[in-house]
PDB file of N, CA and C in Angstrom:
ATOM      1  N   MET A  12     -17.032 -10.031 -43.723  1.00 82.00           N
ATOM      2  CA  MET A  12     -17.566 -11.071 -44.577  1.00 82.00           C
ATOM      3  C   MET A  12     -18.981 -11.390 -44.145  1.00 82.00           C
ATOM      4  N   LYS A  13     -19.804 -11.627 -45.132  1.00 88.00           N
ATOM      5  CA  LYS A  13     -21.200 -11.923 -44.852  1.00 88.00           C
ATOM      6  C   LYS A  13     -21.550 -13.294 -45.428  1.00 88.00           C
ATOM      7  N   LEU A  14     -22.004 -14.174 -44.551  1.00 89.00           N
ATOM      8  CA  LEU A  14     -22.326 -15.539 -44.954  1.00 89.00           C
ATOM      9  C   LEU A  14     -23.348 -15.606 -46.082  1.00 89.00           C
ATOM     10  N   PRO A  15     -24.435 -14.815 -46.056  1.00 93.00           N
ATOM     11  CA  PRO A  15     -25.393 -14.892 -47.169  1.00 93.00           C
ATOM     12  C   PRO A  15     -24.768 -14.520 -48.519  1.00 93.00           C
ATOM     13  N   VAL A  16     -23.848 -13.565 -48.510  1.00 95.00           N
ATOM     14  CA  VAL A  16     -23.185 -13.163 -49.747  1.00 95.00           C
ATOM     15  C   VAL A  16     -22.271 -14.287 -50.236  1.00 95.00           C
ATOM     16  N   ILE A  17     -21.507 -14.872 -49.310  1.00 95.00           N
ATOM     17  CA  ILE A  17     -20.615 -15.972 -49.677  1.00 95.00           C
ATOM     18  C   ILE A  17     -21.424 -17.156 -50.194  1.00 95.00           C
ATOM     19  N   LYS A  18     -22.539 -17.436 -49.549  1.00 95.00           N
ATOM     20  CA  LYS A  18     -23.415 -18.537 -49.988  1.00 95.00           C
ATOM     21  C   LYS A  18     -23.925 -18.271 -51.404  1.00 95.00           C
ATOM     22  N   HIS A  19     -24.356 -17.053 -51.662  1.00 96.00           N
ATOM     23  CA  HIS A  19     -24.861 -16.689 -52.992  1.00 96.00           C
ATOM     24  C   HIS A  19     -23.759 -16.812 -54.041  1.00 96.00           C
ATOM     25  N   LEU A  20     -22.575 -16.307 -53.723  1.00 97.00           N
ATOM     26  CA  LEU A  20     -21.464 -16.383 -54.670  1.00 97.00           C
ATOM     27  C   LEU A  20     -21.041 -17.832 -54.915  1.00 97.00           C
ATOM     28  N   THR A  21     -21.089 -18.659 -53.875  1.00 96.00           N
ATOM     29  CA  THR A  21     -20.769 -20.080 -54.036  1.00 96.00           C
ATOM     30  C   THR A  21     -21.757 -20.732 -54.993  1.00 96.00           C
ATOM     31  N   GLN A  22     -23.023 -20.389 -54.856  1.00 96.00           N
ATOM     32  CA  GLN A  22     -24.053 -20.904 -55.769  1.00 96.00           C
ATOM     33  C   GLN A  22     -23.778 -20.435 -57.198  1.00 96.00           C
ATOM     34  N   PHE A  23     -23.381 -19.186 -57.344  1.00 97.00           N
ATOM     35  CA  PHE A  23     -23.037 -18.649 -58.661  1.00 97.00           C
ATOM     36  C   PHE A  23     -21.895 -19.442 -59.281  1.00 97.00           C
ATOM     37  N   ILE A  24     -20.878 -19.748 -58.487  1.00 97.00           N
ATOM     38  CA  ILE A  24     -19.740 -20.525 -58.984  1.00 97.00           C
ATOM     39  C   ILE A  24     -20.195 -21.902 -59.442  1.00 97.00           C
ATOM     40  N   GLU A  25     -21.075 -22.526 -58.664  1.00 95.00           N
ATOM     41  CA  GLU A  25     -21.572 -23.852 -59.029  1.00 95.00           C
ATOM     42  C   GLU A  25     -22.342 -23.822 -60.346  1.00 95.00           C
ATOM     43  N   GLU A  26     -23.108 -22.764 -60.560  1.00 97.00           N
ATOM     44  CA  GLU A  26     -23.942 -22.665 -61.755  1.00 97.00           C
ATOM     45  C   GLU A  26     -23.172 -22.175 -62.971  1.00 97.00           C
ATOM     46  N   ASN A  27     -22.081 -21.481 -62.753  1.00 96.00           N
ATOM     47  CA  ASN A  27     -21.324 -20.897 -63.851  1.00 96.00           C
ATOM     48  C   ASN A  27     -19.896 -21.422 -63.827  1.00 96.00           C
ATOM     49  N   ASP A  28     -18.993 -20.635 -63.313  1.00 93.00           N
ATOM     50  CA  ASP A  28     -17.590 -21.030 -63.279  1.00 93.00           C
ATOM     51  C   ASP A  28     -16.852 -20.108 -62.329  1.00 93.00           C
ATOM     52  N   GLU A  29     -15.859 -20.626 -61.638  1.00 96.00           N
ATOM     53  CA  GLU A  29     -15.110 -19.791 -60.698  1.00 96.00           C
ATOM     54  C   GLU A  29     -14.274 -18.736 -61.399  1.00 96.00           C
ATOM     55  N   ASP A  30     -14.017 -18.919 -62.691  1.00 97.00           N
ATOM     56  CA  ASP A  30     -13.233 -17.925 -63.435  1.00 97.00           C
ATOM     57  C   ASP A  30     -13.903 -16.552 -63.449  1.00 97.00           C
ATOM     58  N   PHE A  31     -15.243 -16.526 -63.447  1.00 97.00           N
ATOM     59  CA  PHE A  31     -15.951 -15.239 -63.405  1.00 97.00           C
ATOM     60  C   PHE A  31     -15.588 -14.481 -62.118  1.00 97.00           C
ATOM     61  N   ILE A  32     -15.546 -15.202 -61.014  1.00 98.00           N
ATOM     62  CA  ILE A  32     -15.234 -14.578 -59.728  1.00 98.00           C
ATOM     63  C   ILE A  32     -13.773 -14.123 -59.703  1.00 98.00           C
ATOM     64  N   ILE A  33     -12.884 -14.971 -60.185  1.00 98.00           N
ATOM     65  CA  ILE A  33     -11.460 -14.637 -60.203  1.00 98.00           C
ATOM     66  C   ILE A  33     -11.212 -13.387 -61.041  1.00 98.00           C
ATOM     67  N   GLU A  34     -11.856 -13.304 -62.201  1.00 98.00           N
ATOM     68  CA  GLU A  34     -11.683 -12.133 -63.062  1.00 98.00           C
ATOM     69  C   GLU A  34     -12.293 -10.880 -62.433  1.00 98.00           C
ATOM     70  N   THR A  35     -13.404 -11.041 -61.737  1.00 98.00           N
ATOM     71  CA  THR A  35     -14.023  -9.903 -61.054  1.00 98.00           C
ATOM     72  C   THR A  35     -13.119  -9.392 -59.939  1.00 98.00           C
ATOM     73  N   ILE A  36     -12.506 -10.316 -59.205  1.00 98.00           N
ATOM     74  CA  ILE A  36     -11.555  -9.917 -58.165  1.00 98.00           C
ATOM     75  C   ILE A  36     -10.416  -9.108 -58.782  1.00 98.00           C
ATOM     76  N   ASP A  37      -9.909  -9.578 -59.924  1.00 98.00           N
ATOM     77  CA  ASP A  37      -8.825  -8.850 -60.601  1.00 98.00           C
ATOM     78  C   ASP A  37      -9.239  -7.424 -60.944  1.00 98.00           C
ATOM     79  N   VAL A  38     -10.455  -7.275 -61.459  1.00 98.00           N
ATOM     80  CA  VAL A  38     -10.956  -5.937 -61.819  1.00 98.00           C
ATOM     81  C   VAL A  38     -11.087  -5.065 -60.575  1.00 98.00           C
ATOM     82  N   LEU A  39     -11.694  -5.621 -59.519  1.00 98.00           N
ATOM     83  CA  LEU A  39     -11.889  -4.843 -58.299  1.00 98.00           C
ATOM     84  C   LEU A  39     -10.556  -4.456 -57.662  1.00 98.00           C
ATOM     85  N   GLU A  40      -9.601  -5.379 -57.659  1.00 98.00           N
ATOM     86  CA  GLU A  40      -8.284  -5.051 -57.107  1.00 98.00           C
ATOM     87  C   GLU A  40      -7.620  -3.943 -57.913  1.00 98.00           C
ATOM     88  N   SER A  41      -7.793  -3.963 -59.206  1.00 98.00           N
ATOM     89  CA  SER A  41      -7.246  -2.910 -60.052  1.00 98.00           C
ATOM     90  C   SER A  41      -7.902  -1.568 -59.733  1.00 98.00           C
ATOM     91  N   MET A  42      -9.205  -1.604 -59.477  1.00 97.00           N
ATOM     92  CA  MET A  42      -9.932  -0.363 -59.184  1.00 97.00           C
ATOM     93  C   MET A  42      -9.469   0.286 -57.881  1.00 97.00           C
ATOM     94  N   THR A  43      -8.922  -0.500 -56.962  1.00 96.00           N
ATOM     95  CA  THR A  43      -8.470   0.084 -55.693  1.00 96.00           C
ATOM     96  C   THR A  43      -7.305   1.042 -55.890  1.00 96.00           C
ATOM     97  N   GLU A  44      -6.715   1.023 -57.058  1.00 96.00           N
ATOM     98  CA  GLU A  44      -5.585   1.902 -57.346  1.00 96.00           C
ATOM     99  C   GLU A  44      -6.019   3.276 -57.874  1.00 96.00           C
ATOM    100  N   ILE A  45      -7.314   3.475 -58.028  1.00 97.00           N
ATOM    101  CA  ILE A  45      -7.817   4.778 -58.489  1.00 97.00           C
ATOM    102  C   ILE A  45      -7.623   5.780 -57.351  1.00 97.00           C
ATOM    103  N   PRO A  46      -6.825   6.804 -57.574  1.00 96.00           N
ATOM    104  CA  PRO A  46      -6.494   7.731 -56.481  1.00 96.00           C
ATOM    105  C   PRO A  46      -7.676   8.539 -55.945  1.00 96.00           C
ATOM    106  N   SER A  47      -8.696   8.741 -56.748  1.00 97.00           N
ATOM    107  CA  SER A  47      -9.800   9.597 -56.317  1.00 97.00           C
ATOM    108  C   SER A  47     -10.865   8.849 -55.504  1.00 97.00           C
ATOM    109  N   LEU A  48     -10.698   7.550 -55.294  1.00 97.00           N
ATOM    110  CA  LEU A  48     -11.684   6.812 -54.504  1.00 97.00           C
ATOM    111  C   LEU A  48     -11.639   7.232 -53.048  1.00 97.00           C
ATOM    112  N   LYS A  49     -12.810   7.342 -52.450  1.00 97.00           N
ATOM    113  CA  LYS A  49     -12.912   7.686 -51.038  1.00 97.00           C
ATOM    114  C   LYS A  49     -12.719   6.429 -50.197  1.00 97.00           C
ATOM    115  N   ASP A  50     -12.419   6.632 -48.930  1.00 96.00           N
ATOM    116  CA  ASP A  50     -12.212   5.504 -48.022  1.00 96.00           C
ATOM    117  C   ASP A  50     -13.426   4.583 -47.960  1.00 96.00           C
ATOM    118  N   GLU A  51     -14.614   5.170 -47.954  1.00 97.00           N
ATOM    119  CA  GLU A  51     -15.836   4.364 -47.891  1.00 97.00           C
ATOM    120  C   GLU A  51     -15.966   3.476 -49.130  1.00 97.00           C
ATOM    121  N   GLU A  52     -15.607   4.019 -50.275  1.00 97.00           N
ATOM    122  CA  GLU A  52     -15.668   3.248 -51.518  1.00 97.00           C
ATOM    123  C   GLU A  52     -14.648   2.106 -51.497  1.00 97.00           C
ATOM    124  N   LEU A  53     -13.470   2.388 -50.994  1.00 97.00           N
ATOM    125  CA  LEU A  53     -12.449   1.346 -50.865  1.00 97.00           C
ATOM    126  C   LEU A  53     -12.902   0.255 -49.896  1.00 97.00           C
ATOM    127  N   ASP A  54     -13.591   0.649 -48.828  1.00 96.00           N
ATOM    128  CA  ASP A  54     -14.110  -0.329 -47.874  1.00 96.00           C
ATOM    129  C   ASP A  54     -15.113  -1.269 -48.535  1.00 96.00           C
ATOM    130  N   VAL A  55     -15.987  -0.717 -49.357  1.00 96.00           N
ATOM    131  CA  VAL A  55     -16.988  -1.532 -50.056  1.00 96.00           C
ATOM    132  C   VAL A  55     -16.304  -2.495 -51.026  1.00 96.00           C
ATOM    133  N   ILE A  56     -15.354  -1.991 -51.773  1.00 97.00           N
ATOM    134  CA  ILE A  56     -14.625  -2.850 -52.714  1.00 97.00           C
ATOM    135  C   ILE A  56     -13.887  -3.950 -51.951  1.00 97.00           C
ATOM    136  N   GLY A  57     -13.266  -3.590 -50.833  1.00 96.00           N
ATOM    137  CA  GLY A  57     -12.566  -4.575 -50.019  1.00 96.00           C
ATOM    138  C   GLY A  57     -13.489  -5.650 -49.486  1.00 96.00           C
ATOM    139  N   GLU A  58     -14.672  -5.245 -49.061  1.00 96.00           N
ATOM    140  CA  GLU A  58     -15.671  -6.207 -48.567  1.00 96.00           C
ATOM    141  C   GLU A  58     -16.098  -7.156 -49.682  1.00 96.00           C
ATOM    142  N   LEU A  59     -16.321  -6.617 -50.870  1.00 97.00           N
ATOM    143  CA  LEU A  59     -16.691  -7.467 -52.010  1.00 97.00           C
ATOM    144  C   LEU A  59     -15.579  -8.465 -52.326  1.00 97.00           C
ATOM    145  N   ILE A  60     -14.359  -7.983 -52.344  1.00 97.00           N
ATOM    146  CA  ILE A  60     -13.221  -8.863 -52.645  1.00 97.00           C
ATOM    147  C   ILE A  60     -13.109  -9.969 -51.600  1.00 97.00           C
ATOM    148  N   SER A  61     -13.229  -9.618 -50.324  1.00 94.00           N
ATOM    149  CA  SER A  61     -13.088 -10.639 -49.288  1.00 94.00           C
ATOM    150  C   SER A  61     -14.206 -11.674 -49.357  1.00 94.00           C
ATOM    151  N   ASN A  62     -15.425 -11.246 -49.686  1.00 95.00           N
ATOM    152  CA  ASN A  62     -16.524 -12.196 -49.851  1.00 95.00           C
ATOM    153  C   ASN A  62     -16.279 -13.123 -51.038  1.00 95.00           C
ATOM    154  N   MET A  63     -15.707 -12.591 -52.099  1.00 97.00           N
ATOM    155  CA  MET A  63     -15.416 -13.421 -53.275  1.00 97.00           C
ATOM    156  C   MET A  63     -14.327 -14.440 -52.980  1.00 97.00           C
ATOM    157  N   TYR A  64     -13.277 -14.004 -52.274  1.00 96.00           N
ATOM    158  CA  TYR A  64     -12.241 -14.960 -51.869  1.00 96.00           C
ATOM    159  C   TYR A  64     -12.833 -16.030 -50.946  1.00 96.00           C
ATOM    160  N   GLY A  65     -13.721 -15.617 -50.074  1.00 95.00           N
ATOM    161  CA  GLY A  65     -14.394 -16.573 -49.194  1.00 95.00           C
ATOM    162  C   GLY A  65     -15.190 -17.599 -49.978  1.00 95.00           C
ATOM    163  N   ALA A  66     -15.918 -17.141 -50.990  1.00 96.00           N
ATOM    164  CA  ALA A  66     -16.699 -18.054 -51.822  1.00 96.00           C
ATOM    165  C   ALA A  66     -15.791 -19.032 -52.561  1.00 96.00           C
ATOM    166  N   LEU A  67     -14.648 -18.564 -53.020  1.00 97.00           N
ATOM    167  CA  LEU A  67     -13.702 -19.463 -53.691  1.00 97.00           C
ATOM    168  C   LEU A  67     -13.185 -20.529 -52.721  1.00 97.00           C
ATOM    169  N   GLU A  68     -12.924 -20.134 -51.473  1.00 95.00           N
ATOM    170  CA  GLU A  68     -12.467 -21.093 -50.463  1.00 95.00           C
ATOM    171  C   GLU A  68     -13.548 -22.131 -50.167  1.00 95.00           C
ATOM    172  N   VAL A  69     -14.789 -21.677 -50.011  1.00 96.00           N
ATOM    173  CA  VAL A  69     -15.900 -22.595 -49.751  1.00 96.00           C
ATOM    174  C   VAL A  69     -16.079 -23.536 -50.934  1.00 96.00           C
ATOM    175  N   HIS A  70     -16.001 -23.003 -52.129  1.00 96.00           N
ATOM    176  CA  HIS A  70     -16.140 -23.830 -53.340  1.00 96.00           C
ATOM    177  C   HIS A  70     -15.055 -24.908 -53.383  1.00 96.00           C
ATOM    178  N   LYS A  71     -13.835 -24.530 -52.987  1.00 95.00           N
ATOM    179  CA  LYS A  71     -12.738 -25.498 -52.963  1.00 95.00           C
ATOM    180  C   LYS A  71     -13.035 -26.629 -51.973  1.00 95.00           C
ATOM    181  N   LEU A  72     -13.578 -26.282 -50.809  1.00 95.00           N
ATOM    182  CA  LEU A  72     -13.936 -27.300 -49.820  1.00 95.00           C
ATOM    183  C   LEU A  72     -15.011 -28.238 -50.363  1.00 95.00           C
ATOM    184  N   VAL A  73     -16.012 -27.668 -51.030  1.00 94.00           N
ATOM    185  CA  VAL A  73     -17.097 -28.472 -51.599  1.00 94.00           C
ATOM    186  C   VAL A  73     -16.554 -29.388 -52.696  1.00 94.00           C
ATOM    187  N   LYS A  74     -15.665 -28.862 -53.526  1.00 94.00           N
ATOM    188  CA  LYS A  74     -15.049 -29.677 -54.586  1.00 94.00           C
ATOM    189  C   LYS A  74     -14.269 -30.851 -54.005  1.00 94.00           C
ATOM    190  N   ASN A  75     -13.726 -30.666 -52.815  1.00 95.00           N
ATOM    191  CA  ASN A  75     -12.961 -31.730 -52.169  1.00 95.00           C
ATOM    192  C   ASN A  75     -13.825 -32.667 -51.343  1.00 95.00           C
ATOM    193  N   GLY A  76     -15.156 -32.522 -51.464  1.00 94.00           N
ATOM    194  CA  GLY A  76     -16.058 -33.491 -50.849  1.00 94.00           C
ATOM    195  C   GLY A  76     -16.789 -33.058 -49.600  1.00 94.00           C
ATOM    196  N   THR A  77     -16.550 -31.857 -49.121  1.00 93.00           N
ATOM    197  CA  THR A  77     -17.250 -31.368 -47.940  1.00 93.00           C
ATOM    198  C   THR A  77     -18.653 -30.935 -48.329  1.00 93.00           C
ATOM    199  N   GLU A  78     -19.628 -31.263 -47.490  1.00 94.00           N
ATOM    200  CA  GLU A  78     -21.002 -30.818 -47.735  1.00 94.00           C
ATOM    201  C   GLU A  78     -21.035 -29.289 -47.701  1.00 94.00           C
ATOM    202  N   LYS A  79     -21.863 -28.698 -48.553  1.00 91.00           N
ATOM    203  CA  LYS A  79     -21.881 -27.237 -48.710  1.00 91.00           C
ATOM    204  C   LYS A  79     -22.119 -26.507 -47.390  1.00 91.00           C
ATOM    205  N   LYS A  80     -23.113 -26.947 -46.631  1.00 91.00           N
ATOM    206  CA  LYS A  80     -23.433 -26.288 -45.359  1.00 91.00           C
ATOM    207  C   LYS A  80     -22.259 -26.399 -44.394  1.00 91.00           C
ATOM    208  N   GLU A  81     -21.647 -27.563 -44.337  1.00 93.00           N
ATOM    209  CA  GLU A  81     -20.494 -27.769 -43.462  1.00 93.00           C
ATOM    210  C   GLU A  81     -19.304 -26.916 -43.913  1.00 93.00           C
ATOM    211  N   ALA A  82     -19.124 -26.811 -45.230  1.00 93.00           N
ATOM    212  CA  ALA A  82     -18.026 -25.998 -45.772  1.00 93.00           C
ATOM    213  C   ALA A  82     -18.219 -24.530 -45.405  1.00 93.00           C
ATOM    214  N   LEU A  83     -19.441 -24.036 -45.526  1.00 91.00           N
ATOM    215  CA  LEU A  83     -19.732 -22.645 -45.162  1.00 91.00           C
ATOM    216  C   LEU A  83     -19.471 -22.403 -43.675  1.00 91.00           C
ATOM    217  N   ASN A  84     -19.971 -23.307 -42.830  1.00 89.00           N
ATOM    218  CA  ASN A  84     -19.792 -23.151 -41.386  1.00 89.00           C
ATOM    219  C   ASN A  84     -18.323 -23.248 -40.998  1.00 89.00           C
ATOM    220  N   SER A  85     -17.617 -24.186 -41.588  1.00 89.00           N
ATOM    221  CA  SER A  85     -16.199 -24.366 -41.305  1.00 89.00           C
ATOM    222  C   SER A  85     -15.405 -23.124 -41.685  1.00 89.00           C
ATOM    223  N   PHE A  86     -15.707 -22.579 -42.845  1.00 88.00           N
ATOM    224  CA  PHE A  86     -15.006 -21.383 -43.302  1.00 88.00           C
ATOM    225  C   PHE A  86     -15.256 -20.212 -42.355  1.00 88.00           C
ATOM    226  N   MET A  87     -16.507 -20.002 -41.989  1.00 86.00           N
ATOM    227  CA  MET A  87     -16.832 -18.874 -41.115  1.00 86.00           C
ATOM    228  C   MET A  87     -16.203 -19.041 -39.735  1.00 86.00           C
ATOM    229  N   LYS A  88     -16.144 -20.276 -39.219  1.00 86.00           N
ATOM    230  CA  LYS A  88     -15.475 -20.504 -37.926  1.00 86.00           C
ATOM    231  C   LYS A  88     -13.994 -20.155 -38.028  1.00 86.00           C
ATOM    232  N   ARG A  89     -13.385 -20.507 -39.153  1.00 84.00           N
ATOM    233  CA  ARG A  89     -11.969 -20.179 -39.365  1.00 84.00           C
ATOM    234  C   ARG A  89     -11.773 -18.670 -39.382  1.00 84.00           C
ATOM    235  N   VAL A  90     -12.662 -17.970 -40.079  1.00 79.00           N
ATOM    236  CA  VAL A  90     -12.561 -16.506 -40.179  1.00 79.00           C
ATOM    237  C   VAL A  90     -12.738 -15.882 -38.797  1.00 79.00           C
ATOM    238  N   LEU A  91     -13.777 -16.301 -38.081  1.00 77.00           N
ATOM    239  CA  LEU A  91     -14.033 -15.734 -36.765  1.00 77.00           C
ATOM    240  C   LEU A  91     -12.908 -16.082 -35.792  1.00 77.00           C
ATOM    241  N   GLY A  92     -12.332 -17.276 -35.931  1.00 71.00           N
ATOM    242  CA  GLY A  92     -11.215 -17.670 -35.083  1.00 71.00           C
ATOM    243  C   GLY A  92      -9.994 -16.813 -35.322  1.00 71.00           C
ATOM    244  N   SER A  93      -9.765 -16.445 -36.571  1.00 68.00           N
ATOM    245  CA  SER A  93      -8.598 -15.611 -36.871  1.00 68.00           C
ATOM    246  C   SER A  93      -8.800 -14.175 -36.408  1.00 68.00           C
ATOM    247  N   ILE A  94     -10.046 -13.743 -36.352  1.00 67.00           N
ATOM    248  CA  ILE A  94     -10.345 -12.385 -35.869  1.00 67.00           C
ATOM    249  C   ILE A  94     -10.132 -12.307 -34.360  1.00 67.00           C
ATOM    250  N   ASP A  95     -10.486 -13.392 -33.656  1.00 57.00           N
ATOM    251  CA  ASP A  95     -10.391 -13.406 -32.193  1.00 57.00           C
ATOM    252  C   ASP A  95      -8.955 -13.414 -31.704  1.00 57.00           C
ATOM    253  N   LYS A  96      -8.010 -13.801 -32.548  1.00 55.00           N
ATOM    254  CA  LYS A  96      -6.609 -13.914 -32.119  1.00 55.00           C
ATOM    255  C   LYS A  96      -5.953 -12.571 -31.956  1.00 55.00           C
TER     256      LYS A  96
END
């Protein structure tokens, strides 16, 4: 996950609607079922999907009253904490 990407996607959600991201995730998840995709391509799609889910989580925190910067930092600490376990 990349914080600048999540930040950009969060801004996109604020300016548009989270439904665009949700529908894009659905399309990307469907594409992972294409048998001819290479591992590298699947890795890229997986990275995009995880960043989009991250942006949705950050957006949810902001909607619940958390300041955007704090929501981003909190989310990334949670992600890094789960990786360290």
